[in-house]
């Protein structure tokens, strides 16, 4: 982060990082150690782990999702050097959405293959992606961005946000017909990034903030 970053912005970033870290850690709490009768032999352990597969899938998917949101948040705020009061409410709302994701992850894993839990999860993902775009757009907007931030940097940050929104819509659509395969929608993320992020890819890749 720039040396000209003010104290209020630093506190916002530190608080945000803490919420992301707690949310991503809480995901593993819902992956409970299975009870296995020792007399059942080795296969009993593998069978018990097999029953945990929905929880494990939910953990890795949500870990990747929250991690991706944090990476985007980190990139955007690394390009900011000034605090703006406009960011506070939007950032808190985004963090609230992130903090709620462990519950929805557990709900979807508990009822794997059910349409309602999957729809709630991916619908919430879409809401979070919209909030993420709003927060990151403000962070790289004229009120907050540092003097070294280029137009390509701004386009790249916005492109990442738009890509996540589009991938969330695809995942939500898939969940309506095949709820268990909703995560496959996120595989479209690289495709959307090629569309939305192409102008700024080289700039971000070579900058210290990237």
CSV table of N, CA and C in Angstrom, one decimal, residues 59-178:
chain,number,residue,atom,x,y,z
A,59,UNK,N,-16.6,-26.8,1.5
A,59,UNK,CA,-15.5,-26.1,2.1
A,59,UNK,C,-14.5,-25.6,1.0
A,60,UNK,N,-14.1,-26.4,0.1
A,60,UNK,CA,-13.2,-26.0,-0.9
A,60,UNK,C,-13.8,-25.0,-1.9
A,61,UNK,N,-15.0,-25.1,-2.2
A,61,UNK,CA,-15.7,-24.1,-3.1
A,61,UNK,C,-15.7,-22.8,-2.4
A,62,UNK,N,-16.2,-22.8,-1.2
A,62,UNK,CA,-16.4,-21.5,-0.4
A,62,UNK,C,-15.0,-20.9,-0.1
A,63,UNK,N,-14.0,-21.8,0.3
A,63,UNK,CA,-12.7,-21.2,0.5
A,63,UNK,C,-12.2,-20.5,-0.7
A,64,UNK,N,-12.4,-21.1,-1.9
A,64,UNK,CA,-11.9,-20.5,-3.1
A,64,UNK,C,-12.7,-19.2,-3.4
A,65,UNK,N,-14.0,-19.2,-3.1
A,65,UNK,CA,-14.8,-18.0,-3.4
A,65,UNK,C,-14.4,-16.9,-2.5
A,66,UNK,N,-14.4,-17.1,-1.2
A,66,UNK,CA,-14.0,-16.0,-0.2
A,66,UNK,C,-12.6,-15.6,-0.5
A,67,UNK,N,-11.7,-16.5,-0.8
A,67,UNK,CA,-10.3,-16.2,-1.1
A,67,UNK,C,-10.3,-15.3,-2.3
A,68,UNK,N,-11.1,-15.5,-3.3
A,68,UNK,CA,-11.1,-14.7,-4.6
A,68,UNK,C,-11.6,-13.3,-4.3
A,69,UNK,N,-12.7,-13.2,-3.4
A,69,UNK,CA,-13.2,-11.9,-3.0
A,69,UNK,C,-12.1,-11.1,-2.3
A,70,UNK,N,-11.4,-11.8,-1.4
A,70,UNK,CA,-10.3,-11.1,-0.6
A,70,UNK,C,-9.2,-10.6,-1.6
A,71,UNK,N,-8.8,-11.5,-2.6
A,71,UNK,CA,-7.8,-11.0,-3.5
A,71,UNK,C,-8.2,-9.8,-4.3
A,72,UNK,N,-9.5,-9.8,-4.7
A,72,UNK,CA,-10.0,-8.6,-5.4
A,72,UNK,C,-10.0,-7.4,-4.5
A,73,UNK,N,-10.4,-7.6,-3.3
A,73,UNK,CA,-10.5,-6.5,-2.3
A,73,UNK,C,-9.1,-6.0,-2.0
A,74,UNK,N,-8.1,-6.9,-1.9
A,74,UNK,CA,-6.7,-6.5,-1.6
A,74,UNK,C,-6.2,-5.7,-2.8
A,75,UNK,N,-6.4,-6.2,-4.0
A,75,UNK,CA,-5.9,-5.5,-5.2
A,75,UNK,C,-6.5,-4.0,-5.3
A,76,UNK,N,-7.8,-3.9,-5.1
A,76,UNK,CA,-8.4,-2.6,-5.2
A,76,UNK,C,-7.9,-1.6,-4.1
A,77,UNK,N,-7.8,-2.1,-2.9
A,77,UNK,CA,-7.4,-1.2,-1.8
A,77,UNK,C,-5.9,-0.9,-1.9
A,78,UNK,N,-5.1,-1.8,-2.5
A,78,UNK,CA,-3.7,-1.5,-2.7
A,78,UNK,C,-3.5,-0.4,-3.7
A,79,UNK,N,-4.5,-0.1,-4.5
A,79,UNK,CA,-4.4,1.0,-5.4
A,79,UNK,C,-4.9,2.3,-4.8
A,80,UNK,N,-5.5,2.2,-3.6
A,80,UNK,CA,-6.1,3.4,-2.9
A,80,UNK,C,-5.0,4.0,-2.0
A,81,UNK,N,-5.1,5.3,-1.8
A,81,UNK,CA,-4.2,6.0,-0.9
A,81,UNK,C,-4.9,7.0,0.0
A,82,UNK,N,-6.2,7.2,-0.3
A,82,UNK,CA,-6.9,8.1,0.6
A,82,UNK,C,-8.2,7.5,1.0
A,83,UNK,N,-8.7,7.9,2.2
A,83,UNK,CA,-9.9,7.4,2.8
A,83,UNK,C,-11.1,8.2,2.3
A,84,UNK,N,-12.2,7.6,2.0
A,84,UNK,CA,-13.4,8.3,1.7
A,84,UNK,C,-14.6,7.8,2.5
A,85,UNK,N,-15.4,8.6,3.2
A,85,UNK,CA,-16.5,8.1,4.0
A,85,UNK,C,-17.5,7.3,3.2
A,86,UNK,N,-17.5,7.5,1.9
A,86,UNK,CA,-18.4,6.7,1.0
A,86,UNK,C,-18.2,5.2,1.1
A,87,UNK,N,-16.9,4.8,1.4
A,87,UNK,CA,-16.6,3.4,1.4
A,87,UNK,C,-17.1,2.6,2.6
A,88,UNK,N,-17.3,3.3,3.7
A,88,UNK,CA,-17.5,2.7,4.9
A,88,UNK,C,-18.8,1.8,4.9
A,89,UNK,N,-19.9,2.4,4.6
A,89,UNK,CA,-21.2,1.6,4.6
A,89,UNK,C,-21.2,0.4,3.6
A,90,UNK,N,-20.7,0.7,2.4
A,90,UNK,CA,-20.6,-0.4,1.4
A,90,UNK,C,-19.7,-1.5,1.8
A,91,UNK,N,-18.5,-1.1,2.4
A,91,UNK,CA,-17.6,-2.1,2.8
A,91,UNK,C,-18.1,-3.0,3.9
A,92,UNK,N,-18.8,-2.4,4.9
A,92,UNK,CA,-19.4,-3.1,6.0
A,92,UNK,C,-20.5,-4.1,5.5
A,93,UNK,N,-21.3,-3.6,4.5
A,93,UNK,CA,-22.3,-4.5,3.9
A,93,UNK,C,-21.6,-5.7,3.2
A,94,UNK,N,-20.6,-5.4,2.5
A,94,UNK,CA,-19.8,-6.5,1.8
A,94,UNK,C,-19.3,-7.5,2.8
A,95,UNK,N,-18.7,-7.0,3.9
A,95,UNK,CA,-18.2,-7.9,4.9
A,95,UNK,C,-19.3,-8.7,5.6
A,96,UNK,N,-20.5,-8.1,5.8
A,96,UNK,CA,-21.6,-8.8,6.3
A,96,UNK,C,-22.0,-10.0,5.4
A,97,UNK,N,-22.0,-9.7,4.1
A,97,UNK,CA,-22.3,-10.8,3.1
A,97,UNK,C,-21.2,-11.9,3.2
A,98,UNK,N,-20.0,-11.6,3.3
A,98,UNK,CA,-18.9,-12.5,3.4
A,98,UNK,C,-19.0,-13.4,4.7
A,99,UNK,N,-19.4,-12.7,5.8
A,99,UNK,CA,-19.5,-13.4,7.1
A,99,UNK,C,-20.6,-14.4,7.1
A,100,UNK,N,-21.6,-14.1,6.3
A,100,UNK,CA,-22.8,-15.0,6.3
A,100,UNK,C,-22.6,-16.3,5.4
A,101,UNK,N,-21.5,-16.3,4.6
A,101,UNK,CA,-21.3,-17.4,3.7
A,101,UNK,C,-21.0,-18.7,4.4
A,102,UNK,N,-20.3,-18.8,5.5
A,102,UNK,CA,-20.2,-20.1,6.2
A,102,UNK,C,-21.5,-20.8,6.5
A,103,UNK,N,-22.5,-20.0,6.9
A,103,UNK,CA,-23.8,-20.6,7.2
A,103,UNK,C,-24.4,-21.2,5.9
A,104,UNK,N,-24.4,-20.4,4.8
A,104,UNK,CA,-25.0,-20.9,3.6
A,104,UNK,C,-24.2,-22.1,3.0
A,105,UNK,N,-22.9,-22.1,3.3
A,105,UNK,CA,-22.1,-23.3,2.8
A,105,UNK,C,-22.5,-24.5,3.6
A,106,UNK,N,-22.7,-24.4,4.9
A,106,UNK,CA,-23.1,-25.6,5.7
A,106,UNK,C,-24.5,-26.0,5.3
A,107,UNK,N,-25.4,-25.1,5.0
A,107,UNK,CA,-26.8,-25.4,4.6
A,107,UNK,C,-26.8,-26.1,3.3
A,108,UNK,N,-26.0,-25.6,2.3
A,108,UNK,CA,-26.0,-26.3,1.0
A,108,UNK,C,-25.3,-27.7,1.1
A,109,UNK,N,-24.3,-27.8,2.0
A,109,UNK,CA,-23.6,-29.1,2.1
A,109,UNK,C,-24.5,-30.1,2.8
A,110,UNK,N,-25.3,-29.7,3.8
A,110,UNK,CA,-26.2,-30.6,4.5
A,110,UNK,C,-27.3,-31.1,3.6
A,111,UNK,N,-27.7,-30.3,2.7
A,111,UNK,CA,-28.8,-30.8,1.8
A,111,UNK,C,-28.3,-30.8,0.4
A,112,UNK,N,-27.1,-31.5,0.1
A,112,UNK,CA,-26.5,-31.5,-1.2
A,112,UNK,C,-27.5,-32.0,-2.2
A,113,UNK,N,-27.6,-31.3,-3.3
A,113,UNK,CA,-28.4,-31.7,-4.4
A,113,UNK,C,-29.8,-31.1,-4.3
A,114,UNK,N,-30.1,-30.4,-3.2
A,114,UNK,CA,-31.4,-29.8,-3.1
A,114,UNK,C,-31.4,-28.4,-3.8
A,115,UNK,N,-32.5,-28.0,-4.4
A,115,UNK,CA,-32.5,-26.8,-5.2
A,115,UNK,C,-32.5,-25.5,-4.3
A,116,UNK,N,-33.3,-25.5,-3.3
A,116,UNK,CA,-33.4,-24.3,-2.5
A,116,UNK,C,-32.1,-23.9,-1.8
A,117,UNK,N,-31.4,-24.8,-1.1
A,117,UNK,CA,-30.1,-24.4,-0.5
A,117,UNK,C,-29.1,-24.0,-1.5
A,118,UNK,N,-29.0,-24.7,-2.7
A,118,UNK,CA,-28.1,-24.3,-3.7
A,118,UNK,C,-28.4,-22.9,-4.3
A,119,UNK,N,-29.7,-22.7,-4.5
A,119,UNK,CA,-30.2,-21.4,-5.0
A,119,UNK,C,-29.9,-20.3,-4.1
A,120,UNK,N,-30.1,-20.5,-2.8
A,120,UNK,CA,-29.8,-19.5,-1.8
A,120,UNK,C,-28.3,-19.2,-1.8
A,121,UNK,N,-27.4,-20.2,-1.9
A,121,UNK,CA,-26.0,-20.0,-1.9
A,121,UNK,C,-25.5,-19.2,-3.1
A,122,UNK,N,-25.9,-19.6,-4.2
A,122,UNK,CA,-25.5,-18.9,-5.4
A,122,UNK,C,-26.1,-17.6,-5.6
A,123,UNK,N,-27.4,-17.5,-5.1
A,123,UNK,CA,-28.0,-16.1,-5.1
A,123,UNK,C,-27.3,-15.2,-4.2
A,124,UNK,N,-26.9,-15.7,-3.0
A,124,UNK,CA,-26.1,-14.9,-2.1
A,124,UNK,C,-24.7,-14.5,-2.7
A,125,UNK,N,-24.2,-15.5,-3.4
A,125,UNK,CA,-22.9,-15.2,-4.1
A,125,UNK,C,-23.0,-14.1,-5.1
A,126,UNK,N,-24.2,-14.0,-5.8
A,126,UNK,CA,-24.4,-12.9,-6.8
A,126,UNK,C,-24.5,-11.6,-6.0
A,127,UNK,N,-25.3,-11.6,-4.9
A,127,UNK,CA,-25.4,-10.4,-4.1
A,127,UNK,C,-24.0,-9.9,-3.7
A,128,UNK,N,-23.2,-10.8,-3.2
A,128,UNK,CA,-21.9,-10.5,-2.7
A,128,UNK,C,-21.0,-10.0,-3.8
A,129,UNK,N,-21.1,-10.6,-5.0
A,129,UNK,CA,-20.4,-10.1,-6.1
A,129,UNK,C,-20.7,-8.7,-6.5
A,130,UNK,N,-22.0,-8.3,-6.5
A,130,UNK,CA,-22.5,-7.0,-6.7
A,130,UNK,C,-21.9,-6.0,-5.7
A,131,UNK,N,-21.9,-6.4,-4.5
A,131,UNK,CA,-21.4,-5.5,-3.4
A,131,UNK,C,-19.9,-5.4,-3.6
A,132,UNK,N,-19.2,-6.5,-4.0
A,132,UNK,CA,-17.8,-6.5,-4.2
A,132,UNK,C,-17.4,-5.5,-5.3
A,133,UNK,N,-18.2,-5.5,-6.4
A,133,UNK,CA,-17.9,-4.5,-7.5
A,133,UNK,C,-18.1,-3.1,-7.0
A,134,UNK,N,-19.1,-2.9,-6.2
A,134,UNK,CA,-19.4,-1.5,-5.7
A,134,UNK,C,-18.2,-1.0,-4.9
A,135,UNK,N,-17.8,-1.8,-3.9
A,135,UNK,CA,-16.7,-1.4,-3.0
A,135,UNK,C,-15.4,-1.2,-3.8
A,136,UNK,N,-15.1,-2.1,-4.6
A,136,UNK,CA,-13.8,-2.0,-5.3
A,136,UNK,C,-13.8,-0.8,-6.3
A,137,UNK,N,-15.0,-0.5,-6.9
A,137,UNK,CA,-15.1,0.6,-7.8
A,137,UNK,C,-14.9,1.9,-7.0
A,138,UNK,N,-15.4,2.0,-5.8
A,138,UNK,CA,-15.2,3.2,-5.0
A,138,UNK,C,-13.7,3.3,-4.6
A,139,UNK,N,-13.1,2.2,-4.3
A,139,UNK,CA,-11.7,2.1,-3.8
A,139,UNK,C,-10.7,2.6,-4.9
A,140,UNK,N,-11.1,2.4,-6.2
A,140,UNK,CA,-10.2,2.9,-7.3
A,140,UNK,C,-10.8,4.1,-8.0
A,141,UNK,N,-11.9,4.7,-7.3
A,141,UNK,CA,-12.5,5.9,-7.9
A,141,UNK,C,-11.6,7.1,-7.6
A,142,UNK,N,-12.0,8.2,-8.1
A,142,UNK,CA,-11.2,9.5,-8.0
A,142,UNK,C,-11.1,9.9,-6.5
A,143,UNK,N,-12.0,9.6,-5.6
A,143,UNK,CA,-11.9,10.0,-4.3
A,143,UNK,C,-10.8,9.3,-3.5
A,144,UNK,N,-10.5,8.0,-3.9
A,144,UNK,CA,-9.6,7.2,-3.1
A,144,UNK,C,-8.3,6.8,-3.8
A,145,UNK,N,-8.3,6.6,-5.1
A,145,UNK,CA,-7.2,6.0,-5.8
A,145,UNK,C,-5.9,6.8,-5.6
A,146,UNK,N,-4.8,6.1,-5.6
A,146,UNK,CA,-3.5,6.8,-5.5
A,146,UNK,C,-3.1,7.4,-6.8
A,147,UNK,N,-2.1,8.3,-6.8
A,147,UNK,CA,-1.6,9.0,-8.0
A,147,UNK,C,-1.0,8.1,-9.1
A,148,UNK,N,-0.6,7.0,-8.7
A,148,UNK,CA,0.1,6.1,-9.6
A,148,UNK,C,-0.9,5.1,-10.3
A,149,UNK,N,-2.2,5.2,-9.9
A,149,UNK,CA,-3.2,4.3,-10.4
A,149,UNK,C,-3.5,4.7,-11.9
A,150,UNK,N,-3.5,3.8,-12.8
A,150,UNK,CA,-3.7,4.1,-14.2
A,150,UNK,C,-5.1,3.7,-14.6
A,151,UNK,N,-5.6,4.2,-15.7
A,151,UNK,CA,-7.0,3.8,-16.2
A,151,UNK,C,-7.1,2.3,-16.5
A,152,UNK,N,-6.0,1.7,-16.9
A,152,UNK,CA,-6.0,0.3,-17.1
A,152,UNK,C,-6.1,-0.5,-15.8
A,153,UNK,N,-5.5,0.0,-14.7
A,153,UNK,CA,-5.7,-0.6,-13.4
A,153,UNK,C,-7.2,-0.5,-13.0
A,154,UNK,N,-7.8,0.6,-13.2
A,154,UNK,CA,-9.2,0.8,-12.9
A,154,UNK,C,-10.1,-0.2,-13.7
A,155,UNK,N,-9.8,-0.3,-15.0
A,155,UNK,CA,-10.6,-1.2,-15.8
A,155,UNK,C,-10.4,-2.6,-15.4
A,156,UNK,N,-9.2,-3.0,-15.0
A,156,UNK,CA,-9.0,-4.4,-14.6
A,156,UNK,C,-9.8,-4.7,-13.3
A,157,UNK,N,-9.7,-3.8,-12.4
A,157,UNK,CA,-10.5,-4.1,-11.1
A,157,UNK,C,-12.0,-4.2,-11.4
A,158,UNK,N,-12.5,-3.3,-12.2
A,158,UNK,CA,-13.9,-3.4,-12.6
A,158,UNK,C,-14.2,-4.7,-13.4
A,159,UNK,N,-13.3,-5.0,-14.3
A,159,UNK,CA,-13.5,-6.2,-15.1
A,159,UNK,C,-13.5,-7.5,-14.2
A,160,UNK,N,-12.7,-7.6,-13.2
A,160,UNK,CA,-12.7,-8.7,-12.3
A,160,UNK,C,-14.1,-8.8,-11.6
A,161,UNK,N,-14.6,-7.6,-11.2
A,161,UNK,CA,-15.9,-7.6,-10.5
A,161,UNK,C,-17.0,-8.1,-11.4
A,162,UNK,N,-17.0,-7.6,-12.7
A,162,UNK,CA,-18.0,-8.0,-13.6
A,162,UNK,C,-17.9,-9.5,-13.9
A,163,UNK,N,-16.7,-10.0,-14.0
A,163,UNK,CA,-16.5,-11.4,-14.3
A,163,UNK,C,-17.1,-12.3,-13.2
A,164,UNK,N,-16.9,-11.9,-12.0
A,164,UNK,CA,-17.5,-12.6,-10.8
A,164,UNK,C,-19.0,-12.6,-10.9
A,165,UNK,N,-19.6,-11.5,-11.2
A,165,UNK,CA,-21.0,-11.4,-11.3
A,165,UNK,C,-21.6,-12.3,-12.4
A,166,UNK,N,-20.9,-12.3,-13.5
A,166,UNK,CA,-21.4,-13.2,-14.6
A,166,UNK,C,-21.3,-14.6,-14.3
A,167,UNK,N,-20.1,-15.0,-13.7
A,167,UNK,CA,-19.9,-16.4,-13.3
A,167,UNK,C,-21.0,-16.8,-12.2
A,168,UNK,N,-21.3,-15.9,-11.3
A,168,UNK,CA,-22.3,-16.2,-10.3
A,168,UNK,C,-23.7,-16.5,-10.9
A,169,UNK,N,-24.0,-15.7,-11.9
A,169,UNK,CA,-25.3,-15.8,-12.6
A,169,UNK,C,-25.3,-17.2,-13.3
A,170,UNK,N,-24.2,-17.6,-13.9
A,170,UNK,CA,-24.2,-18.9,-14.6
A,170,UNK,C,-24.4,-20.0,-13.5
A,171,UNK,N,-23.7,-19.9,-12.4
A,171,UNK,CA,-23.8,-20.9,-11.3
A,171,UNK,C,-25.2,-21.0,-10.8
A,172,UNK,N,-25.8,-19.8,-10.6
A,172,UNK,CA,-27.2,-19.8,-10.1
A,172,UNK,C,-28.2,-20.4,-11.1
A,173,UNK,N,-27.9,-20.2,-12.4
A,173,UNK,CA,-28.8,-20.8,-13.4
A,173,UNK,C,-28.6,-22.3,-13.5
A,174,UNK,N,-27.4,-22.8,-13.4
A,174,UNK,CA,-27.1,-24.3,-13.3
A,174,UNK,C,-27.8,-24.9,-12.1
A,175,UNK,N,-27.8,-24.2,-11.0
A,175,UNK,CA,-28.4,-24.7,-9.8
A,175,UNK,C,-29.9,-24.9,-9.9
A,176,UNK,N,-30.5,-24.2,-10.8
A,176,UNK,CA,-32.0,-24.4,-10.9
A,176,UNK,C,-32.3,-25.8,-11.6
A,177,UNK,N,-31.4,-26.3,-12.3
A,177,UNK,CA,-31.6,-27.6,-13.1
A,177,UNK,C,-30.8,-28.8,-12.5
A,178,UNK,N,-29.6,-28.5,-12.0
A,178,UNK,CA,-28.7,-29.5,-11.4
A,178,UNK,C,-28.0,-28.9,-10.2
